[in-house]
PDB file of N, CA, C and O in Angstrom:
ATOM      1  N   UNK A   1      51.639 166.712 159.628  1.00 63.00           N
ATOM      2  CA  UNK A   1      51.091 165.315 159.796  1.00 63.00           C
ATOM      3  C   UNK A   1      51.497 164.619 161.158  1.00 63.00           C
ATOM      4  O   UNK A   1      50.727 163.990 161.206  1.00 63.00           O
ATOM      5  N   UNK A   2      52.307 165.370 162.389  1.00 71.00           N
ATOM      6  CA  UNK A   2      52.642 164.989 163.762  1.00 71.00           C
ATOM      7  C   UNK A   2      52.811 163.079 163.909  1.00 71.00           C
ATOM      8  O   UNK A   2      51.817 162.773 164.317  1.00 71.00           O
ATOM      9  N   UNK A   3      53.503 162.496 162.627  1.00 88.00           N
ATOM     10  CA  UNK A   3      53.527 161.170 162.195  1.00 88.00           C
ATOM     11  C   UNK A   3      54.635 160.591 163.866  1.00 88.00           C
ATOM     12  O   UNK A   3      55.028 161.379 164.701  1.00 88.00           O
ATOM     13  N   UNK A   4      53.701 159.155 164.057  1.00 91.00           N
ATOM     14  CA  UNK A   4      54.609 158.863 165.869  1.00 91.00           C
ATOM     15  C   UNK A   4      54.790 156.992 165.609  1.00 91.00           C
ATOM     16  O   UNK A   4      53.423 157.207 165.339  1.00 91.00           O
ATOM     17  N   UNK A   5      55.763 156.640 165.886  1.00 92.00           N
ATOM     18  CA  UNK A   5      55.713 155.050 165.846  1.00 92.00           C
ATOM     19  C   UNK A   5      56.051 155.094 167.206  1.00 92.00           C
ATOM     20  O   UNK A   5      56.535 154.865 167.812  1.00 92.00           O
ATOM     21  N   UNK A   6      55.726 154.004 167.753  1.00 90.00           N
ATOM     22  CA  UNK A   6      55.904 152.695 168.816  1.00 90.00           C
ATOM     23  C   UNK A   6      57.198 152.880 168.684  1.00 90.00           C
ATOM     24  O   UNK A   6      57.625 151.932 167.950  1.00 90.00           O
ATOM     25  N   UNK A   7      57.395 152.222 169.889  1.00 89.00           N
ATOM     26  CA  UNK A   7      58.928 151.872 170.066  1.00 89.00           C
ATOM     27  C   UNK A   7      59.263 150.752 169.376  1.00 89.00           C
ATOM     28  O   UNK A   7      59.726 150.025 168.925  1.00 89.00           O
ATOM     29  N   UNK A   8      58.321 149.339 169.356  1.00 91.00           N
ATOM     30  CA  UNK A   8      58.235 148.192 168.747  1.00 91.00           C
ATOM     31  C   UNK A   8      57.525 148.267 167.388  1.00 91.00           C
ATOM     32  O   UNK A   8      57.730 147.670 166.700  1.00 91.00           O
ATOM     33  N   UNK A   9      57.818 149.833 166.850  1.00 93.00           N
ATOM     34  CA  UNK A   9      57.399 149.942 165.549  1.00 93.00           C
ATOM     35  C   UNK A   9      56.124 149.345 165.310  1.00 93.00           C
ATOM     36  O   UNK A   9      56.193 148.954 164.158  1.00 93.00           O
ATOM     37  N   UNK A  10      54.998 148.726 165.769  1.00 94.00           N
ATOM     38  CA  UNK A  10      53.927 148.493 165.731  1.00 94.00           C
ATOM     39  C   UNK A  10      52.407 149.122 165.271  1.00 94.00           C
ATOM     40  O   UNK A  10      51.362 148.750 165.160  1.00 94.00           O
ATOM     41  N   UNK A  11      52.618 150.381 165.981  1.00 93.00           N
ATOM     42  CA  UNK A  11      51.238 151.292 165.828  1.00 93.00           C
ATOM     43  C   UNK A  11      51.844 152.960 165.611  1.00 93.00           C
ATOM     44  O   UNK A  11      53.066 152.670 165.627  1.00 93.00           O
ATOM     45  N   UNK A  12      50.969 152.833 163.993  1.00 93.00           N
ATOM     46  CA  UNK A  12      52.065 154.388 164.070  1.00 93.00           C
ATOM     47  C   UNK A  12      50.647 154.843 164.149  1.00 93.00           C
ATOM     48  O   UNK A  12      49.213 154.933 163.699  1.00 93.00           O
ATOM     49  N   UNK A  13      51.097 156.964 164.872  1.00 92.00           N
ATOM     50  CA  UNK A  13      49.747 156.749 164.590  1.00 92.00           C
ATOM     51  C   UNK A  13      50.078 158.820 164.678  1.00 92.00           C
ATOM     52  O   UNK A  13      51.513 159.093 164.444  1.00 92.00           O
ATOM     53  N   UNK A  14      49.518 158.780 163.644  1.00 90.00           N
ATOM     54  CA  UNK A  14      49.085 160.650 163.387  1.00 90.00           C
ATOM     55  C   UNK A  14      48.165 160.994 162.716  1.00 90.00           C
ATOM     56  O   UNK A  14      46.932 160.937 163.075  1.00 90.00           O
ATOM     57  N   UNK A  15      48.834 162.626 161.861  1.00 87.00           N
ATOM     58  CA  UNK A  15      47.388 163.292 162.058  1.00 87.00           C
ATOM     59  C   UNK A  15      47.027 164.286 160.458  1.00 87.00           C
ATOM     60  O   UNK A  15      48.106 163.990 159.492  1.00 87.00           O
ATOM     61  N   UNK A  16      46.315 163.794 159.924  1.00 82.00           N
ATOM     62  CA  UNK A  16      46.222 164.186 158.573  1.00 82.00           C
ATOM     63  C   UNK A  16      44.999 165.737 158.999  1.00 82.00           C
ATOM     64  O   UNK A  16      43.539 165.012 159.816  1.00 82.00           O
ATOM     65  N   UNK A  17      44.519 165.591 157.616  1.00 76.00           N
ATOM     66  CA  UNK A  17      43.238 166.301 157.283  1.00 76.00           C
ATOM     67  C   UNK A  17      42.477 166.235 155.777  1.00 76.00           C
ATOM     68  O   UNK A  17      42.624 166.124 155.006  1.00 76.00           O
ATOM     69  N   UNK A  18      41.635 166.912 156.131  1.00 59.00           N
ATOM     70  CA  UNK A  18      40.677 166.334 155.112  1.00 59.00           C
ATOM     71  C   UNK A  18      39.690 165.141 154.332  1.00 59.00           C
ATOM     72  O   UNK A  18      39.767 164.592 155.917  1.00 59.00           O
ATOM     73  N   UNK A  19      39.688 165.392 153.540  1.00 54.00           N
ATOM     74  CA  UNK A  19      39.575 163.378 152.894  1.00 54.00           C
ATOM     75  C   UNK A  19      38.149 162.990 153.906  1.00 54.00           C
ATOM     76  O   UNK A  19      37.771 163.644 154.930  1.00 54.00           O
ATOM     77  N   UNK A  20      37.723 161.688 153.038  1.00 55.00           N
ATOM     78  CA  UNK A  20      36.400 160.818 153.703  1.00 55.00           C
ATOM     79  C   UNK A  20      36.597 160.779 155.533  1.00 55.00           C
ATOM     80  O   UNK A  20      35.532 160.284 155.761  1.00 55.00           O
ATOM     81  N   UNK A  21      38.170 160.480 155.320  1.00 56.00           N
ATOM     82  CA  UNK A  21      37.168 159.729 156.621  1.00 56.00           C
ATOM     83  C   UNK A  21      38.252 161.130 157.798  1.00 56.00           C
ATOM     84  O   UNK A  21      37.828 161.048 159.037  1.00 56.00           O
ATOM     85  N   UNK A  22      37.908 162.367 157.514  1.00 58.00           N
ATOM     86  CA  UNK A  22      37.883 163.314 158.079  1.00 58.00           C
ATOM     87  C   UNK A  22      36.368 163.051 159.279  1.00 58.00           C
ATOM     88  O   UNK A  22      35.591 164.064 158.076  1.00 58.00           O
ATOM     89  N   UNK A  23      36.317 162.960 160.210  1.00 56.00           N
ATOM     90  CA  UNK A  23      34.936 162.965 160.786  1.00 56.00           C
ATOM     91  C   UNK A  23      35.438 164.083 162.434  1.00 56.00           C
ATOM     92  O   UNK A  23      33.575 164.100 162.932  1.00 56.00           O
ATOM     93  N   UNK A  24      35.908 164.449 162.799  1.00 50.00           N
ATOM     94  CA  UNK A  24      36.088 166.019 163.579  1.00 50.00           C
ATOM     95  C   UNK A  24      34.877 167.152 163.399  1.00 50.00           C
ATOM     96  O   UNK A  24      35.253 167.703 164.440  1.00 50.00           O
ATOM     97  N   UNK A  25      35.272 167.297 162.330  1.00 55.00           N
ATOM     98  CA  UNK A  25      34.405 168.610 162.210  1.00 55.00           C
ATOM     99  C   UNK A  25      35.666 169.406 161.296  1.00 55.00           C
ATOM    100  O   UNK A  25      35.378 170.581 160.970  1.00 55.00           O
ATOM    101  N   UNK A  26      37.366 169.937 162.229  1.00 56.00           N
ATOM    102  CA  UNK A  26      38.251 170.016 161.761  1.00 56.00           C
ATOM    103  C   UNK A  26      38.931 169.565 160.755  1.00 56.00           C
ATOM    104  O   UNK A  26      38.838 168.883 159.961  1.00 56.00           O
ATOM    105  N   UNK A  27      39.538 170.827 160.376  1.00 66.00           N
ATOM    106  CA  UNK A  27      40.457 170.586 159.032  1.00 66.00           C
ATOM    107  C   UNK A  27      41.642 168.869 159.508  1.00 66.00           C
ATOM    108  O   UNK A  27      42.551 168.982 158.742  1.00 66.00           O
ATOM    109  N   UNK A  28      41.515 168.880 160.665  1.00 79.00           N
ATOM    110  CA  UNK A  28      42.912 167.471 161.302  1.00 79.00           C
ATOM    111  C   UNK A  28      42.020 166.641 162.300  1.00 79.00           C
ATOM    112  O   UNK A  28      41.024 166.588 163.016  1.00 79.00           O
ATOM    113  N   UNK A  29      42.524 165.105 161.820  1.00 83.00           N
ATOM    114  CA  UNK A  29      41.994 164.271 162.966  1.00 83.00           C
ATOM    115  C   UNK A  29      42.936 163.303 163.292  1.00 83.00           C
ATOM    116  O   UNK A  29      44.258 163.266 162.368  1.00 83.00           O
ATOM    117  N   UNK A  30      43.207 163.043 163.977  1.00 87.00           N
ATOM    118  CA  UNK A  30      43.990 161.957 164.242  1.00 87.00           C
ATOM    119  C   UNK A  30      43.613 160.700 163.826  1.00 87.00           C
ATOM    120  O   UNK A  30      42.332 159.882 164.027  1.00 87.00           O
ATOM    121  N   UNK A  31      44.650 159.284 163.423  1.00 89.00           N
ATOM    122  CA  UNK A  31      45.006 158.488 163.073  1.00 89.00           C
ATOM    123  C   UNK A  31      45.217 157.442 163.475  1.00 89.00           C
ATOM    124  O   UNK A  31      46.741 157.948 163.741  1.00 89.00           O
ATOM    125  N   UNK A  32      45.339 156.204 163.769  1.00 91.00           N
ATOM    126  CA  UNK A  32      45.761 155.061 164.130  1.00 91.00           C
ATOM    127  C   UNK A  32      46.428 153.428 163.344  1.00 91.00           C
ATOM    128  O   UNK A  32      45.179 153.543 162.156  1.00 91.00           O
ATOM    129  N   UNK A  33      47.308 152.551 162.543  1.00 94.00           N
ATOM    130  CA  UNK A  33      47.279 151.676 161.538  1.00 94.00           C
ATOM    131  C   UNK A  33      48.239 151.097 162.944  1.00 94.00           C
ATOM    132  O   UNK A  33      48.914 151.508 163.175  1.00 94.00           O
ATOM    133  N   UNK A  34      47.926 149.848 162.785  1.00 94.00           N
ATOM    134  CA  UNK A  34      48.965 148.898 163.469  1.00 94.00           C
ATOM    135  C   UNK A  34      49.385 147.465 162.667  1.00 94.00           C
ATOM    136  O   UNK A  34      48.428 147.651 161.519  1.00 94.00           O
ATOM    137  N   UNK A  35      49.636 146.816 163.321  1.00 96.00           N
ATOM    138  CA  UNK A  35      50.574 146.022 162.483  1.00 96.00           C
ATOM    139  C   UNK A  35      51.129 144.351 163.221  1.00 96.00           C
ATOM    140  O   UNK A  35      51.832 145.144 164.417  1.00 96.00           O
ATOM    141  N   UNK A  36      51.604 143.568 162.974  1.00 96.00           N
ATOM    142  CA  UNK A  36      51.871 142.755 163.928  1.00 96.00           C
ATOM    143  C   UNK A  36      52.501 142.133 163.958  1.00 96.00           C
ATOM    144  O   UNK A  36      53.044 141.671 165.457  1.00 96.00           O
ATOM    145  N   UNK A  37      53.967 142.569 163.360  1.00 96.00           N
ATOM    146  CA  UNK A  37      55.232 142.471 163.679  1.00 96.00           C
ATOM    147  C   UNK A  37      56.015 143.728 163.106  1.00 96.00           C
ATOM    148  O   UNK A  37      55.107 144.513 161.754  1.00 96.00           O
ATOM    149  N   UNK A  38      57.198 143.484 162.741  1.00 95.00           N
ATOM    150  CA  UNK A  38      57.584 145.556 162.227  1.00 95.00           C
ATOM    151  C   UNK A  38      57.974 145.128 160.649  1.00 95.00           C
ATOM    152  O   UNK A  38      58.137 145.812 159.746  1.00 95.00           O
ATOM    153  N   UNK A  39      57.725 143.537 160.374  1.00 96.00           N
ATOM    154  CA  UNK A  39      58.494 143.815 159.069  1.00 96.00           C
ATOM    155  C   UNK A  39      56.781 143.628 158.758  1.00 96.00           C
ATOM    156  O   UNK A  39      56.305 143.242 157.141  1.00 96.00           O
ATOM    157  N   UNK A  40      55.997 142.962 159.558  1.00 97.00           N
ATOM    158  CA  UNK A  40      54.452 143.128 158.759  1.00 97.00           C
ATOM    159  C   UNK A  40      54.250 144.134 157.475  1.00 97.00           C
ATOM    160  O   UNK A  40      54.089 145.279 158.005  1.00 97.00           O
ATOM    161  N   UNK A  41      53.449 144.564 156.816  1.00 97.00           N
ATOM    162  CA  UNK A  41      52.804 144.980 156.180  1.00 97.00           C
ATOM    163  C   UNK A  41      51.350 146.183 156.990  1.00 97.00           C
ATOM    164  O   UNK A  41      50.854 145.379 157.859  1.00 97.00           O
ATOM    165  N   UNK A  42      51.443 147.494 157.280  1.00 97.00           N
ATOM    166  CA  UNK A  42      50.393 148.138 158.273  1.00 97.00           C
ATOM    167  C   UNK A  42      48.718 147.557 158.128  1.00 97.00           C
ATOM    168  O   UNK A  42      48.610 147.300 156.968  1.00 97.00           O
ATOM    169  N   UNK A  43      47.998 148.016 158.728  1.00 96.00           N
ATOM    170  CA  UNK A  43      46.960 147.303 158.579  1.00 96.00           C
ATOM    171  C   UNK A  43      45.328 148.459 158.238  1.00 96.00           C
ATOM    172  O   UNK A  43      46.542 149.178 157.709  1.00 96.00           O
ATOM    173  N   UNK A  44      44.265 147.375 158.793  1.00 95.00           N
ATOM    174  CA  UNK A  44      43.400 149.352 158.102  1.00 95.00           C
ATOM    175  C   UNK A  44      43.734 150.620 158.967  1.00 95.00           C
ATOM    176  O   UNK A  44      43.961 150.839 160.073  1.00 95.00           O
ATOM    177  N   UNK A  45      43.788 151.473 158.080  1.00 90.00           N
ATOM    178  CA  UNK A  45      43.694 153.132 158.810  1.00 90.00           C
ATOM    179  C   UNK A  45      41.953 153.249 159.718  1.00 90.00           C
ATOM    180  O   UNK A  45      41.019 152.725 159.383  1.00 90.00           O
ATOM    181  N   UNK A  46      42.574 153.950 160.657  1.00 90.00           N
ATOM    182  CA  UNK A  46      41.977 153.482 162.286  1.00 90.00           C
ATOM    183  C   UNK A  46      41.338 155.049 162.406  1.00 90.00           C
ATOM    184  O   UNK A  46      42.229 155.866 162.214  1.00 90.00           O
ATOM    185  N   UNK A  47      40.617 155.535 161.918  1.00 86.00           N
ATOM    186  CA  UNK A  47      39.970 157.185 162.638  1.00 86.00           C
ATOM    187  C   UNK A  47      39.963 157.491 163.757  1.00 86.00           C
ATOM    188  O   UNK A  47      39.094 156.645 164.706  1.00 86.00           O
ATOM    189  N   UNK A  48      40.849 157.896 164.813  1.00 85.00           N
ATOM    190  CA  UNK A  48      40.765 157.744 165.952  1.00 85.00           C
ATOM    191  C   UNK A  48      39.326 158.689 166.847  1.00 85.00           C
ATOM    192  O   UNK A  48      39.205 160.024 167.138  1.00 85.00           O
ATOM    193  N   UNK A  49      38.082 158.897 166.496  1.00 82.00           N
ATOM    194  CA  UNK A  49      36.960 158.913 166.717  1.00 82.00           C
ATOM    195  C   UNK A  49      36.685 159.314 168.477  1.00 82.00           C
ATOM    196  O   UNK A  49      36.073 160.708 168.913  1.00 82.00           O
ATOM    197  N   UNK A  50      36.957 158.172 168.868  1.00 84.00           N
ATOM    198  CA  UNK A  50      36.669 158.363 170.237  1.00 84.00           C
ATOM    199  C   UNK A  50      37.812 159.614 171.313  1.00 84.00           C
ATOM    200  O   UNK A  50      36.644 160.414 172.228  1.00 84.00           O
ATOM    201  N   UNK A  51      38.486 159.939 170.108  1.00 82.00           N
ATOM    202  CA  UNK A  51      39.111 161.323 171.074  1.00 82.00           C
ATOM    203  C   UNK A  51      39.412 162.453 169.897  1.00 82.00           C
ATOM    204  O   UNK A  51      39.105 163.750 170.409  1.00 82.00           O
ATOM    205  N   UNK A  52      38.636 162.309 168.421  1.00 81.00           N
ATOM    206  CA  UNK A  52      38.899 163.391 168.014  1.00 81.00           C
ATOM    207  C   UNK A  52      37.569 164.222 168.421  1.00 81.00           C
ATOM    208  O   UNK A  52      37.070 163.953 169.001  1.00 81.00           O
ATOM    209  N   UNK A  53      37.998 165.608 167.951  1.00 79.00           N
ATOM    210  CA  UNK A  53      37.043 166.940 167.929  1.00 79.00           C
ATOM    211  C   UNK A  53      36.596 167.461 167.063  1.00 79.00           C
ATOM    212  O   UNK A  53      37.407 167.235 166.160  1.00 79.00           O
ATOM    213  N   UNK A  54      35.882 168.003 167.224  1.00 77.00           N
ATOM    214  CA  UNK A  54      36.056 169.553 165.664  1.00 77.00           C
ATOM    215  C   UNK A  54      36.661 170.537 166.092  1.00 77.00           C
ATOM    216  O   UNK A  54      36.990 171.371 165.277  1.00 77.00           O
ATOM    217  N   UNK A  55      37.385 170.729 167.316  1.00 77.00           N
ATOM    218  CA  UNK A  55      39.031 171.212 166.935  1.00 77.00           C
ATOM    219  C   UNK A  55      40.237 171.186 166.302  1.00 77.00           C
ATOM    220  O   UNK A  55      39.854 170.122 165.893  1.00 77.00           O
ATOM    221  N   UNK A  56      41.386 171.612 166.410  1.00 78.00           N
ATOM    222  CA  UNK A  56      42.779 170.540 165.893  1.00 78.00           C
ATOM    223  C   UNK A  56      43.365 170.193 166.653  1.00 78.00           C
ATOM    224  O   UNK A  56      43.154 170.410 167.870  1.00 78.00           O
ATOM    225  N   UNK A  57      43.276 168.948 166.910  1.00 80.00           N
ATOM    226  CA  UNK A  57      43.911 167.558 167.840  1.00 80.00           C
ATOM    227  C   UNK A  57      44.805 167.000 167.129  1.00 80.00           C
ATOM    228  O   UNK A  57      44.661 166.675 165.643  1.00 80.00           O
ATOM    229  N   UNK A  58      45.794 167.504 168.192  1.00 81.00           N
ATOM    230  CA  UNK A  58      47.882 166.930 167.063  1.00 81.00           C
ATOM    231  C   UNK A  58      48.653 166.328 167.972  1.00 81.00           C
ATOM    232  O   UNK A  58      47.750 166.232 168.813  1.00 81.00           O
ATOM    233  N   UNK A  59      49.844 166.233 167.330  1.00 85.00           N
ATOM    234  CA  UNK A  59      50.643 165.013 168.609  1.00 85.00           C
ATOM    235  C   UNK A  59      50.565 164.045 168.511  1.00 85.00           C
ATOM    236  O   UNK A  59      50.668 164.652 170.110  1.00 85.00           O
ATOM    237  N   UNK A  60      49.407 163.205 168.369  1.00 87.00           N
ATOM    238  CA  UNK A  60      49.059 161.651 169.077  1.00 87.00           C
ATOM    239  C   UNK A  60      50.332 160.880 170.059  1.00 87.00           C
ATOM    240  O   UNK A  60      51.752 160.917 168.908  1.00 87.00           O
ATOM    241  N   UNK A  61      50.195 160.641 171.135  1.00 88.00           N
ATOM    242  CA  UNK A  61      50.971 159.941 171.397  1.00 88.00           C
ATOM    243  C   UNK A  61      50.826 158.179 172.674  1.00 88.00           C
ATOM    244  O   UNK A  61      49.499 158.686 172.509  1.00 88.00           O
ATOM    245  N   UNK A  62      51.026 157.240 172.386  1.00 87.00           N
ATOM    246  CA  UNK A  62      51.017 156.587 173.596  1.00 87.00           C
ATOM    247  C   UNK A  62      50.965 156.313 174.129  1.00 87.00           C
ATOM    248  O   UNK A  62      52.228 156.285 174.883  1.00 87.00           O
ATOM    249  N   UNK A  63      50.759 155.644 175.899  1.00 88.00           N
ATOM    250  CA  UNK A  63      51.669 155.426 177.065  1.00 88.00           C
ATOM    251  C   UNK A  63      52.489 153.626 177.384  1.00 88.00           C
ATOM    252  O   UNK A  63      52.285 153.424 175.792  1.00 88.00           O
ATOM    253  N   UNK A  64      53.433 154.319 177.347  1.00 85.00           N
ATOM    254  CA  UNK A  64      54.074 152.912 177.414  1.00 85.00           C
ATOM    255  C   UNK A  64      53.601 151.318 177.127  1.00 85.00           C
ATOM    256  O   UNK A  64      54.166 150.738 176.791  1.00 85.00           O
ATOM    257  N   UNK A  65      52.344 151.949 178.094  1.00 85.00           N
ATOM    258  CA  UNK A  65      51.871 150.232 177.873  1.00 85.00           C
ATOM    259  C   UNK A  65      50.912 150.590 177.305  1.00 85.00           C
ATOM    260  O   UNK A  65      50.144 148.905 176.597  1.00 85.00           O
ATOM    261  N   UNK A  66      51.169 151.361 175.643  1.00 81.00           N
ATOM    262  CA  UNK A  66      49.808 151.573 174.769  1.00 81.00           C
ATOM    263  C   UNK A  66      48.537 151.636 174.711  1.00 81.00           C
ATOM    264  O   UNK A  66      47.480 151.350 173.918  1.00 81.00           O
ATOM    265  N   UNK A  67      48.283 151.575 176.464  1.00 83.00           N
ATOM    266  CA  UNK A  67      46.600 151.969 176.187  1.00 83.00           C
ATOM    267  C   UNK A  67      46.017 153.124 176.772  1.00 83.00           C
ATOM    268  O   UNK A  67      44.799 153.590 176.813  1.00 83.00           O
ATOM    269  N   UNK A  68      46.827 154.751 177.303  1.00 85.00           N
ATOM    270  CA  UNK A  68      46.916 155.423 177.270  1.00 85.00           C
ATOM    271  C   UNK A  68      46.769 156.271 175.678  1.00 85.00           C
ATOM    272  O   UNK A  68      48.105 156.588 175.906  1.00 85.00           O
ATOM    273  N   UNK A  69      45.745 157.556 175.376  1.00 83.00           N
ATOM    274  CA  UNK A  69      46.049 157.712 173.740  1.00 83.00           C
ATOM    275  C   UNK A  69      46.736 159.325 174.839  1.00 83.00           C
ATOM    276  O   UNK A  69      45.783 159.851 175.594  1.00 83.00           O
ATOM    277  N   UNK A  70      47.412 160.558 174.384  1.00 86.00           N
ATOM    278  CA  UNK A  70      47.903 161.853 174.764  1.00 86.00           C
ATOM    279  C   UNK A  70      48.562 162.313 173.419  1.00 86.00           C
ATOM    280  O   UNK A  70      48.690 161.685 172.488  1.00 86.00           O
ATOM    281  N   UNK A  71      47.514 163.696 173.726  1.00 86.00           N
ATOM    282  CA  UNK A  71      47.515 164.379 172.274  1.00 86.00           C
ATOM    283  C   UNK A  71      47.408 166.088 172.991  1.00 86.00           C
ATOM    284  O   UNK A  71      47.218 166.541 174.153  1.00 86.00           O
ATOM    285  N   UNK A  72      47.844 166.684 172.133  1.00 84.00           N
ATOM    286  CA  UNK A  72      47.060 168.099 171.518  1.00 84.00           C
ATOM    287  C   UNK A  72      46.221 168.410 171.455  1.00 84.00           C
ATOM    288  O   UNK A  72      45.934 167.378 170.472  1.00 84.00           O
ATOM    289  N   UNK A  73      45.346 169.233 171.624  1.00 81.00           N
ATOM    290  CA  UNK A  73      44.080 170.184 171.055  1.00 81.00           C
ATOM    291  C   UNK A  73      44.402 171.242 171.474  1.00 81.00           C
ATOM    292  O   UNK A  73      43.749 171.586 172.474  1.00 81.00           O
ATOM    293  N   UNK A  74      43.325 172.198 170.584  1.00 80.00           N
ATOM    294  CA  UNK A  74      42.512 173.239 171.032  1.00 80.00           C
ATOM    295  C   UNK A  74      41.389 173.535 171.449  1.00 80.00           C
ATOM    296  O   UNK A  74      40.987 174.484 172.048  1.00 80.00           O
ATOM    297  N   UNK A  75      40.607 172.518 171.891  1.00 79.00           N
ATOM    298  CA  UNK A  75      39.298 171.968 173.011  1.00 79.00           C
ATOM    299  C   UNK A  75      39.332 172.881 173.636  1.00 79.00           C
ATOM    300  O   UNK A  75      40.504 173.159 174.698  1.00 79.00           O
ATOM    301  N   UNK A  76      38.183 173.723 174.126  1.00 77.00           N
ATOM    302  CA  UNK A  76      37.863 174.174 175.079  1.00 77.00           C
ATOM    303  C   UNK A  76      39.203 173.622 177.348  1.00 77.00           C
ATOM    304  O   UNK A  76      38.405 172.164 176.897  1.00 77.00           O
ATOM    305  N   UNK A  77      39.181 173.964 177.338  1.00 74.00           N
ATOM    306  CA  UNK A  77      39.764 173.871 178.890  1.00 74.00           C
ATOM    307  C   UNK A  77      41.433 172.938 178.853  1.00 74.00           C
ATOM    308  O   UNK A  77      42.225 171.713 179.483  1.00 74.00           O
ATOM    309  N   UNK A  78      42.159 172.825 176.802  1.00 62.00           N
ATOM    310  CA  UNK A  78      43.255 172.086 176.955  1.00 62.00           C
ATOM    311  C   UNK A  78      44.174 172.832 177.285  1.00 62.00           C
ATOM    312  O   UNK A  78      43.936 174.270 176.919  1.00 62.00           O
ATOM    313  N   UNK A  79      45.432 172.373 177.177  1.00 56.00           N
ATOM    314  CA  UNK A  79      46.594 173.342 177.453  1.00 56.00           C
ATOM    315  C   UNK A  79      47.228 172.686 176.180  1.00 56.00           C
ATOM    316  O   UNK A  79      47.683 171.576 176.181  1.00 56.00           O
TER     317      UNK A  79
END
């Protein structure tokens, strides 16, 4: 499932397949959950529809400022 948590432990990114939230058309989509602080419960699950594609997208990470997503993909032109 390629889980990754930010160093401040407030954002969790992961990949999962199937289910009603899978919108990319593939067997895998990237998702994110956030929380206000490391001791708080996780918030609502969010599908990263803006970056998911019909191909396999996986290994999500965020830049150190938390604004830029990085991930691996099987889409055309990806490496």
